[in-house]
Tab-separated table of N, CA and C in Angstrom:
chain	number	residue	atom	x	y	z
A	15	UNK	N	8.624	-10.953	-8.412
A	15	UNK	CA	8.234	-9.984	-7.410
A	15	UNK	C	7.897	-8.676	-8.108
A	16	UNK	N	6.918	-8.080	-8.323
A	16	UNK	CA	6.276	-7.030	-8.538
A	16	UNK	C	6.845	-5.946	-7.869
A	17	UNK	N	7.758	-4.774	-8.588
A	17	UNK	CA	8.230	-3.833	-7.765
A	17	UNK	C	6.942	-2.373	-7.310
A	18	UNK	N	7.286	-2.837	-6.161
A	18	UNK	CA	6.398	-1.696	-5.163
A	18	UNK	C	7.159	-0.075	-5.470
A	19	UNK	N	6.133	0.629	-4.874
A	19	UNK	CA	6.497	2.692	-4.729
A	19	UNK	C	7.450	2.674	-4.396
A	20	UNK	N	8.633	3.738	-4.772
A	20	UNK	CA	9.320	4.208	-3.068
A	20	UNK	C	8.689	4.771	-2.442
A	21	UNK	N	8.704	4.854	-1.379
A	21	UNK	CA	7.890	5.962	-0.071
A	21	UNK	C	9.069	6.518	0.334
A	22	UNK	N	9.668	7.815	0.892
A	22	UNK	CA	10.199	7.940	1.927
A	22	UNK	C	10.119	7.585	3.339
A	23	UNK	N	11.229	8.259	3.965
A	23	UNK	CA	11.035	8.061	4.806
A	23	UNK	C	9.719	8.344	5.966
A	24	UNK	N	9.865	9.493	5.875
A	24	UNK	CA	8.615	10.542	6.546
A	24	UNK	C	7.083	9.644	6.251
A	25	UNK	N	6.875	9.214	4.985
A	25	UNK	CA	5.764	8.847	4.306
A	25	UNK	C	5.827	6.795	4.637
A	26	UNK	N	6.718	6.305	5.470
A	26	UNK	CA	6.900	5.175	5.781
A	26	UNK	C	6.467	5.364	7.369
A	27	UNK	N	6.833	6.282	8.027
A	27	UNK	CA	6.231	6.599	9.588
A	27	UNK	C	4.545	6.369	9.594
A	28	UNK	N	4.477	7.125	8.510
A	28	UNK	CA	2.816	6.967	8.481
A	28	UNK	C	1.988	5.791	8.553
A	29	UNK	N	2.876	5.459	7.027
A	29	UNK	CA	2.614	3.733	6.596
A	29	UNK	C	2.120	2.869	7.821
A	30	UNK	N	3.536	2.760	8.879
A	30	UNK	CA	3.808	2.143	10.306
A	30	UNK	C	2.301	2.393	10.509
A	31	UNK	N	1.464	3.155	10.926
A	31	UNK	CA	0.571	3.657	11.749
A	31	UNK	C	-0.461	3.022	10.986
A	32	UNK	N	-0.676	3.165	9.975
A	32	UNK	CA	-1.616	2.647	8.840
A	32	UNK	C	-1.633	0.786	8.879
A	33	UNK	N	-1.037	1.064	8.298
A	33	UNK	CA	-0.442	-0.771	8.836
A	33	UNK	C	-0.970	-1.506	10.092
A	34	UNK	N	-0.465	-0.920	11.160
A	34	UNK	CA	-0.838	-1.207	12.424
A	34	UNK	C	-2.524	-0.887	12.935
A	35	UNK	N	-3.346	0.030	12.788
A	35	UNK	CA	-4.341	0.574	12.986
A	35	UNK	C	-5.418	0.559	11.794
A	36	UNK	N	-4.779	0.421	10.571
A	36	UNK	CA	-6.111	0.124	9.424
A	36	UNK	C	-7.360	-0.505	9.951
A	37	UNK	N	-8.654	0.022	9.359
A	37	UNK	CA	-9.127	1.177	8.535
A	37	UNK	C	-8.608	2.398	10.039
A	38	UNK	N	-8.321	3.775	9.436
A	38	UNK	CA	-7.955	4.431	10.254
A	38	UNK	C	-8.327	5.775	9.829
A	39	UNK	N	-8.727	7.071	10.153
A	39	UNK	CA	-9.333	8.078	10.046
A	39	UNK	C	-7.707	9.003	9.529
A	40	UNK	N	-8.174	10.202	8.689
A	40	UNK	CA	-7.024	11.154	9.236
A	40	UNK	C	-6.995	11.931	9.968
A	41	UNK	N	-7.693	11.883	11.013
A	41	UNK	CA	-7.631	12.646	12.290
A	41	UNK	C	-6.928	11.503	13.375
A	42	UNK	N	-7.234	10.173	13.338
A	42	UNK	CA	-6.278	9.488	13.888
A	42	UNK	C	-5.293	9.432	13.465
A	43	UNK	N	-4.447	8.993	12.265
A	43	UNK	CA	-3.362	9.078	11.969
A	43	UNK	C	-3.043	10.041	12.208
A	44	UNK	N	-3.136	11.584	12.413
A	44	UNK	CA	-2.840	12.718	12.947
A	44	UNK	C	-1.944	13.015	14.459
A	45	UNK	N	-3.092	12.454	15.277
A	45	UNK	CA	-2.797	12.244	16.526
A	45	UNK	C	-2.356	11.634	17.028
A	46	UNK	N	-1.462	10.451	16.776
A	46	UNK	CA	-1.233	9.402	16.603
A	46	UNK	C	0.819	10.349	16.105
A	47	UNK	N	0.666	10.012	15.162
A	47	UNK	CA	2.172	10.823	14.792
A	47	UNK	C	2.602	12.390	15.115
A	48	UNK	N	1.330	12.933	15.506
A	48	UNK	CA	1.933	13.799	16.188
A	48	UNK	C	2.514	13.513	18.333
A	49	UNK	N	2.318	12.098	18.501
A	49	UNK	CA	2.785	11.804	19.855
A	49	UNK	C	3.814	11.434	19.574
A	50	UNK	N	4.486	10.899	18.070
A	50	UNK	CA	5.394	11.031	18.371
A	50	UNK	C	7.071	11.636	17.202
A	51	UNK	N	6.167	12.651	16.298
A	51	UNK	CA	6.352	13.691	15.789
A	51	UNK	C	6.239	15.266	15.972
A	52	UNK	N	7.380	16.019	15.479
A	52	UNK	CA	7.222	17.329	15.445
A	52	UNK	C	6.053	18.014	14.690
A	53	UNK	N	5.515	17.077	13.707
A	53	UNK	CA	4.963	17.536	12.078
A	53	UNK	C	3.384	17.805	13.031
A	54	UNK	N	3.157	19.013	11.593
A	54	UNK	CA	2.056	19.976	11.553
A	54	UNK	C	0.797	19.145	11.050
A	55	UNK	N	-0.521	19.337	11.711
A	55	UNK	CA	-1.011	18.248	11.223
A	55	UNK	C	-1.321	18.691	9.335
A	56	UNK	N	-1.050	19.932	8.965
A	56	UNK	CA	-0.790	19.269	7.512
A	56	UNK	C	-0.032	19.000	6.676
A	57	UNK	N	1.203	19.027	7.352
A	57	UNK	CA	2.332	17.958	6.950
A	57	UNK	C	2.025	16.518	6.526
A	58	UNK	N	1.230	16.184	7.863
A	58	UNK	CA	0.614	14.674	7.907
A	58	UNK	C	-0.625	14.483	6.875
A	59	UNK	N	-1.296	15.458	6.305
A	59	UNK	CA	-2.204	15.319	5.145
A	59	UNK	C	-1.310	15.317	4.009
A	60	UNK	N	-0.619	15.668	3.516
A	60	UNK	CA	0.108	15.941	2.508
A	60	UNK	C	0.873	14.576	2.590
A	61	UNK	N	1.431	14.291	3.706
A	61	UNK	CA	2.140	12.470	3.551
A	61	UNK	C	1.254	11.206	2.833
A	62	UNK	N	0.032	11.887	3.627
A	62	UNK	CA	-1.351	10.827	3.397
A	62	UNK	C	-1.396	10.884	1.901
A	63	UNK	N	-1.566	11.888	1.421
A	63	UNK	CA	-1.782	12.750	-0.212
A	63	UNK	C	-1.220	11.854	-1.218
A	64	UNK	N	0.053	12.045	-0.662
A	64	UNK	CA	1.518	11.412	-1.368
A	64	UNK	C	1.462	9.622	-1.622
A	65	UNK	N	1.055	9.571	-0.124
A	65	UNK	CA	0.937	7.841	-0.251
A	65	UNK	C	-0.570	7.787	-1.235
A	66	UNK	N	-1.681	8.147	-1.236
A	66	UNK	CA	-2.449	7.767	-2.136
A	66	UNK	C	-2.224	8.253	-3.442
A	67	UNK	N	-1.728	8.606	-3.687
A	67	UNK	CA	-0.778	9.288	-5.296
A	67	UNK	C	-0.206	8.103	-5.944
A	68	UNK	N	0.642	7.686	-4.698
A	68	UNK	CA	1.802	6.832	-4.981
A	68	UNK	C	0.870	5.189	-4.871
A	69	UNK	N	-0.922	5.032	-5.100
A	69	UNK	CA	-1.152	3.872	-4.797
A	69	UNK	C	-0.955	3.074	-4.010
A	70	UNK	N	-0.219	3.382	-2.286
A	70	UNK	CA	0.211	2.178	-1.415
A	70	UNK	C	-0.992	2.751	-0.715
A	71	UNK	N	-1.969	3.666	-0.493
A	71	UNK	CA	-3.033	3.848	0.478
A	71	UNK	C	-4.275	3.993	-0.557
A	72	UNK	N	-5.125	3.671	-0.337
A	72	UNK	CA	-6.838	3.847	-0.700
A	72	UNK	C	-7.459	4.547	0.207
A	73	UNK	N	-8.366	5.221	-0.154
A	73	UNK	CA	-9.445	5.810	1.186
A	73	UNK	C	-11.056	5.305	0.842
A	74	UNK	N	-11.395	5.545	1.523
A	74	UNK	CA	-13.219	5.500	1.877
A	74	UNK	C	-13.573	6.583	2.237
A	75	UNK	N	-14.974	7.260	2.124
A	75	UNK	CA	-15.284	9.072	2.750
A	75	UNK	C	-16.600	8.268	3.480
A	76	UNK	N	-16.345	8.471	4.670
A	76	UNK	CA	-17.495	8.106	5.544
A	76	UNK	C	-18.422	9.005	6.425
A	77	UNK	N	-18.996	9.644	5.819
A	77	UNK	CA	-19.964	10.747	6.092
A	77	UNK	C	-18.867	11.877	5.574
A	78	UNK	N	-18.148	12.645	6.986
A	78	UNK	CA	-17.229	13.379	6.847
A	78	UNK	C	-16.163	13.272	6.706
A	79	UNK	N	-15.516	11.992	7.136
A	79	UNK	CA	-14.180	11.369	7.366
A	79	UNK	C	-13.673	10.646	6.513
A	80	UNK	N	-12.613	10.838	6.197
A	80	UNK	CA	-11.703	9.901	5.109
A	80	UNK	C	-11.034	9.063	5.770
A	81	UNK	N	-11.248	7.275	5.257
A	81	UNK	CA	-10.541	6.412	6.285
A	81	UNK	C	-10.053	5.874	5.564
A	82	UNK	N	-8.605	5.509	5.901
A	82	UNK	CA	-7.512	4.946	4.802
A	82	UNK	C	-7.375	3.425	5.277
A	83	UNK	N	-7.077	2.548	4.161
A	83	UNK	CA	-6.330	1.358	4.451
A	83	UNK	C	-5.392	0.897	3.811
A	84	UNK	N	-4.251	0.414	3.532
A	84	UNK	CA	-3.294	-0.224	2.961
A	84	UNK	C	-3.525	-1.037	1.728
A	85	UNK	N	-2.732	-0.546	0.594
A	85	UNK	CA	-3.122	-1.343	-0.898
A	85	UNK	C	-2.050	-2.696	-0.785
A	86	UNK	N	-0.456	-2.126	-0.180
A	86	UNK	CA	0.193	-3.047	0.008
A	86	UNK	C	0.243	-3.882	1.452
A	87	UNK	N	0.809	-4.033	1.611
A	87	UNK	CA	1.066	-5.425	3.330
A	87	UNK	C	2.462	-4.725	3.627
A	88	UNK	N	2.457	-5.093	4.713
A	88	UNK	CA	3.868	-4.087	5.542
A	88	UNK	C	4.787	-5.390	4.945
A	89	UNK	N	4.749	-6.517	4.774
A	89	UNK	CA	5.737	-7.551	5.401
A	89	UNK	C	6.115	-7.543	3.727
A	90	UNK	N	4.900	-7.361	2.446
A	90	UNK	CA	5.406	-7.405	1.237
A	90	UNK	C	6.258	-6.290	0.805
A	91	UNK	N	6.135	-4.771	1.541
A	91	UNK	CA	7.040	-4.017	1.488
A	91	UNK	C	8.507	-4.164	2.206
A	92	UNK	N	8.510	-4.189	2.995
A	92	UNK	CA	9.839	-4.616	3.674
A	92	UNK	C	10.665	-5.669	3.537
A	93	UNK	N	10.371	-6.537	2.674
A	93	UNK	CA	10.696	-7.727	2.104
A	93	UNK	C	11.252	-6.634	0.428
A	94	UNK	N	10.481	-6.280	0.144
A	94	UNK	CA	11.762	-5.312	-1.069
A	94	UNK	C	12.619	-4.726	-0.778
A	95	UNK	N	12.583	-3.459	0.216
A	95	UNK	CA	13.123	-2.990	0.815
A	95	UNK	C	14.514	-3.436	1.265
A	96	UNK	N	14.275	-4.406	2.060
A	96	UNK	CA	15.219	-5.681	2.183
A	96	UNK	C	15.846	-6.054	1.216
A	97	UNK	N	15.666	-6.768	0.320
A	97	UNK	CA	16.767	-6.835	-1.201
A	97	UNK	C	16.750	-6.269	-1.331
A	98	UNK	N	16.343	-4.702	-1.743
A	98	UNK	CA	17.189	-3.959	-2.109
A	98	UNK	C	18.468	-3.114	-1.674
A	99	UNK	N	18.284	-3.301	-0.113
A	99	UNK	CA	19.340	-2.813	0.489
A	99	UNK	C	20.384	-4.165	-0.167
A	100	UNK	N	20.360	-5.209	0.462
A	100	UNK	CA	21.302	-6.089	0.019
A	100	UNK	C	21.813	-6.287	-1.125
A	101	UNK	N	20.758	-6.074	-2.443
A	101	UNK	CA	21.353	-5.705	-3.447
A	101	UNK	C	22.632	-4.485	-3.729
A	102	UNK	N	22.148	-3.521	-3.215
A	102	UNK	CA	22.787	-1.697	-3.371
A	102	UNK	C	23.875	-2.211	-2.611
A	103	UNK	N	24.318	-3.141	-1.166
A	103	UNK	CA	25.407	-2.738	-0.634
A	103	UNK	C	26.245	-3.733	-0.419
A	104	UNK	N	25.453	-5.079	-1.032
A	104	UNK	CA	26.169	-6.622	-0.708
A	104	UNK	C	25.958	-6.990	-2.042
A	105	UNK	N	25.727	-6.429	-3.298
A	105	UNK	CA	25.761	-7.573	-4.267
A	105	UNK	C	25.029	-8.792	-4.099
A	106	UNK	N	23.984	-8.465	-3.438
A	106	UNK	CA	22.914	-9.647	-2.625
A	106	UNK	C	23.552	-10.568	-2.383
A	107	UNK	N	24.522	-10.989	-1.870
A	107	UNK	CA	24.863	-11.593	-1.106
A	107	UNK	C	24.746	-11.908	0.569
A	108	UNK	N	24.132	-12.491	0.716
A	108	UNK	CA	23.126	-12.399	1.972
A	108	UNK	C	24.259	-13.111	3.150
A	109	UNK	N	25.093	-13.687	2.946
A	109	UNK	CA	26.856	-14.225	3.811
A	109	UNK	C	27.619	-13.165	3.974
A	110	UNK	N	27.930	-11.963	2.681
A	110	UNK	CA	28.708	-11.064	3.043
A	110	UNK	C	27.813	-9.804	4.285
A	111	UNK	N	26.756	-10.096	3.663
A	111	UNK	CA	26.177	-8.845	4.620
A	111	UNK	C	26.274	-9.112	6.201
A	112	UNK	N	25.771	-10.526	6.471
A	112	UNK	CA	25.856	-11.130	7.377
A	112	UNK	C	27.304	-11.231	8.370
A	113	UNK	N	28.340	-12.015	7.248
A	113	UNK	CA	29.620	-11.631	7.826
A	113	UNK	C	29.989	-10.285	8.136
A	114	UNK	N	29.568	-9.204	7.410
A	114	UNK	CA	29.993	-7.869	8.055
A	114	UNK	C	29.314	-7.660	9.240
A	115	UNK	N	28.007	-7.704	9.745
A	115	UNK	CA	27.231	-7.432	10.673
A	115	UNK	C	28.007	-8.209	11.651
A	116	UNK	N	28.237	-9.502	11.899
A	116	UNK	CA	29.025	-10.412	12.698
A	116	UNK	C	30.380	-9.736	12.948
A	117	UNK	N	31.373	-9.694	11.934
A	117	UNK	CA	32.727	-8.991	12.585
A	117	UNK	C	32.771	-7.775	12.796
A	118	UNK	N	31.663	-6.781	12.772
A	118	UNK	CA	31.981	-5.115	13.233
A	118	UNK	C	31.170	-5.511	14.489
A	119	UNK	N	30.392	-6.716	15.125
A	119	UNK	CA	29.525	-6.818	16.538
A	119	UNK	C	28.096	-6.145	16.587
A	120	UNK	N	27.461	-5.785	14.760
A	120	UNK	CA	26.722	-5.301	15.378
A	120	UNK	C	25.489	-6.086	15.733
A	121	UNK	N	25.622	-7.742	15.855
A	121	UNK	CA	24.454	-8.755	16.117
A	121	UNK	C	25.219	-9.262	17.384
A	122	UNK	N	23.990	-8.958	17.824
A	122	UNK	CA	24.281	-9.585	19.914
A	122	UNK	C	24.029	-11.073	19.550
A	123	UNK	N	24.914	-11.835	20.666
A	123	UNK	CA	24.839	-13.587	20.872
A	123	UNK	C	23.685	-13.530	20.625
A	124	UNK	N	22.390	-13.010	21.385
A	124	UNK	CA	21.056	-14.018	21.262
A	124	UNK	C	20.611	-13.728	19.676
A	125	UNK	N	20.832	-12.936	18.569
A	125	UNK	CA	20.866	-12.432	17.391
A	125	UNK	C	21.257	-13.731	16.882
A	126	UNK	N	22.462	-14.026	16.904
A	126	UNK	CA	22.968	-15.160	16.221
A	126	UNK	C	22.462	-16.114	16.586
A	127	UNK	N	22.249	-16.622	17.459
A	127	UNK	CA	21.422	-17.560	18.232
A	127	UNK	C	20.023	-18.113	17.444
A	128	UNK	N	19.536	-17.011	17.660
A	128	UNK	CA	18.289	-16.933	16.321
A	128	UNK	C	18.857	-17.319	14.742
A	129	UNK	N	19.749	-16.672	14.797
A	129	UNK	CA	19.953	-16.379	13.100
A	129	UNK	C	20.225	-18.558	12.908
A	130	UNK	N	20.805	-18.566	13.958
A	130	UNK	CA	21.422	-20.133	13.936
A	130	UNK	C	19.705	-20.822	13.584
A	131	UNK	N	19.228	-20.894	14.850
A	131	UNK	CA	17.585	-21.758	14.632
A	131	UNK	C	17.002	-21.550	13.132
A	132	UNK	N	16.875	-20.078	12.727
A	132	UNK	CA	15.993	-20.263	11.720
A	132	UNK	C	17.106	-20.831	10.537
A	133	UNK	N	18.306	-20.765	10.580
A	133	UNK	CA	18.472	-21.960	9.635
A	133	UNK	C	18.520	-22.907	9.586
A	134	UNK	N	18.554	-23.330	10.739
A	134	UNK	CA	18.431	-24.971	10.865
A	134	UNK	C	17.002	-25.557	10.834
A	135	UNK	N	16.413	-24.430	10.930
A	135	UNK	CA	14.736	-25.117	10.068
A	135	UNK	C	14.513	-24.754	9.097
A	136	UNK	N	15.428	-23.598	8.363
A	136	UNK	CA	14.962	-23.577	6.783
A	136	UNK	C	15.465	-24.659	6.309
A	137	UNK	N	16.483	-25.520	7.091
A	137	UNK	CA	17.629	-26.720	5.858
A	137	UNK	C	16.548	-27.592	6.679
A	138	UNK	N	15.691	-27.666	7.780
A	138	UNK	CA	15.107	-28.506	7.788
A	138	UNK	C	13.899	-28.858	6.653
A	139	UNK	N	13.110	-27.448	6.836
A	139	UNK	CA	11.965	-27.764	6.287
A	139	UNK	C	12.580	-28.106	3.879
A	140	UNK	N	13.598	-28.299	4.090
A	140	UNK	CA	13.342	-28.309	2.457
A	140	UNK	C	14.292	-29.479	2.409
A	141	UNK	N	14.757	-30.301	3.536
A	141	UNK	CA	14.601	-31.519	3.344
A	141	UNK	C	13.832	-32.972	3.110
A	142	UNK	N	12.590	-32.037	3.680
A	142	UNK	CA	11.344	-32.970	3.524
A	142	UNK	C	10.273	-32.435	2.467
């Protein structure tokens, strides 16, 4: 696995929007996080800035407009993200994390429920 940027946080809100809406203007991404942000819209240029610095955004200049799209995939970022939390706080151990989430309650029945199905088709599918 090829380790990806960190982004912050602030600079992961964006991402969200990018992700979801690619190719996307920065006047949309603007308006867009400011419905549901405090930030100045050049706060939100400077995030943009940061992420193309940091290689997870590319742009295009289309006449006047700069339109961004995603270098990485939301699902390949959050999938690091993911081990790495489990790494930093479970020793990747993916049972202990689990067992803690289970005895402090913070996974509702239908949570487990799920958590149950998709293993019983991961032990399915790598039986065949």
């Amino acid at each position: 696995m090829k380790t990806l940027p960190q982004i912050s946080e602030a600079e992961f809100e964006v991402m969200k929007i990018v992700w979801k809406h690619a190719p996307i203007s920065t006047n949309e991404i603007t308006e867009k996080l400011m419905q549901t942000t405090k930030w100045r819209p050049k706060t939100i240029q400077t995030l943009i800035k940061r992420l193309v610095t940091k290689g997870v955004l590319s742009y295009e200049k289309q006449s006047r407009v700069f339109v961004y799209t995603p270098l990485i995939e939301e699902k390949e970022y959050v999938g690091q993200e993911s081990h790495t939390f489990l790494e930093r706080y479970y020793d990747g151990d993916i049972t202990a994390m689990l067992s803690a989430y289970i005895e402090e309650d913070k996974l509702s029945e239908s949570e487990i429920d799920t958590l149950r199905s998709l293993l019983s088709k991961g032990s399915k599918s790598r039986r065949n």
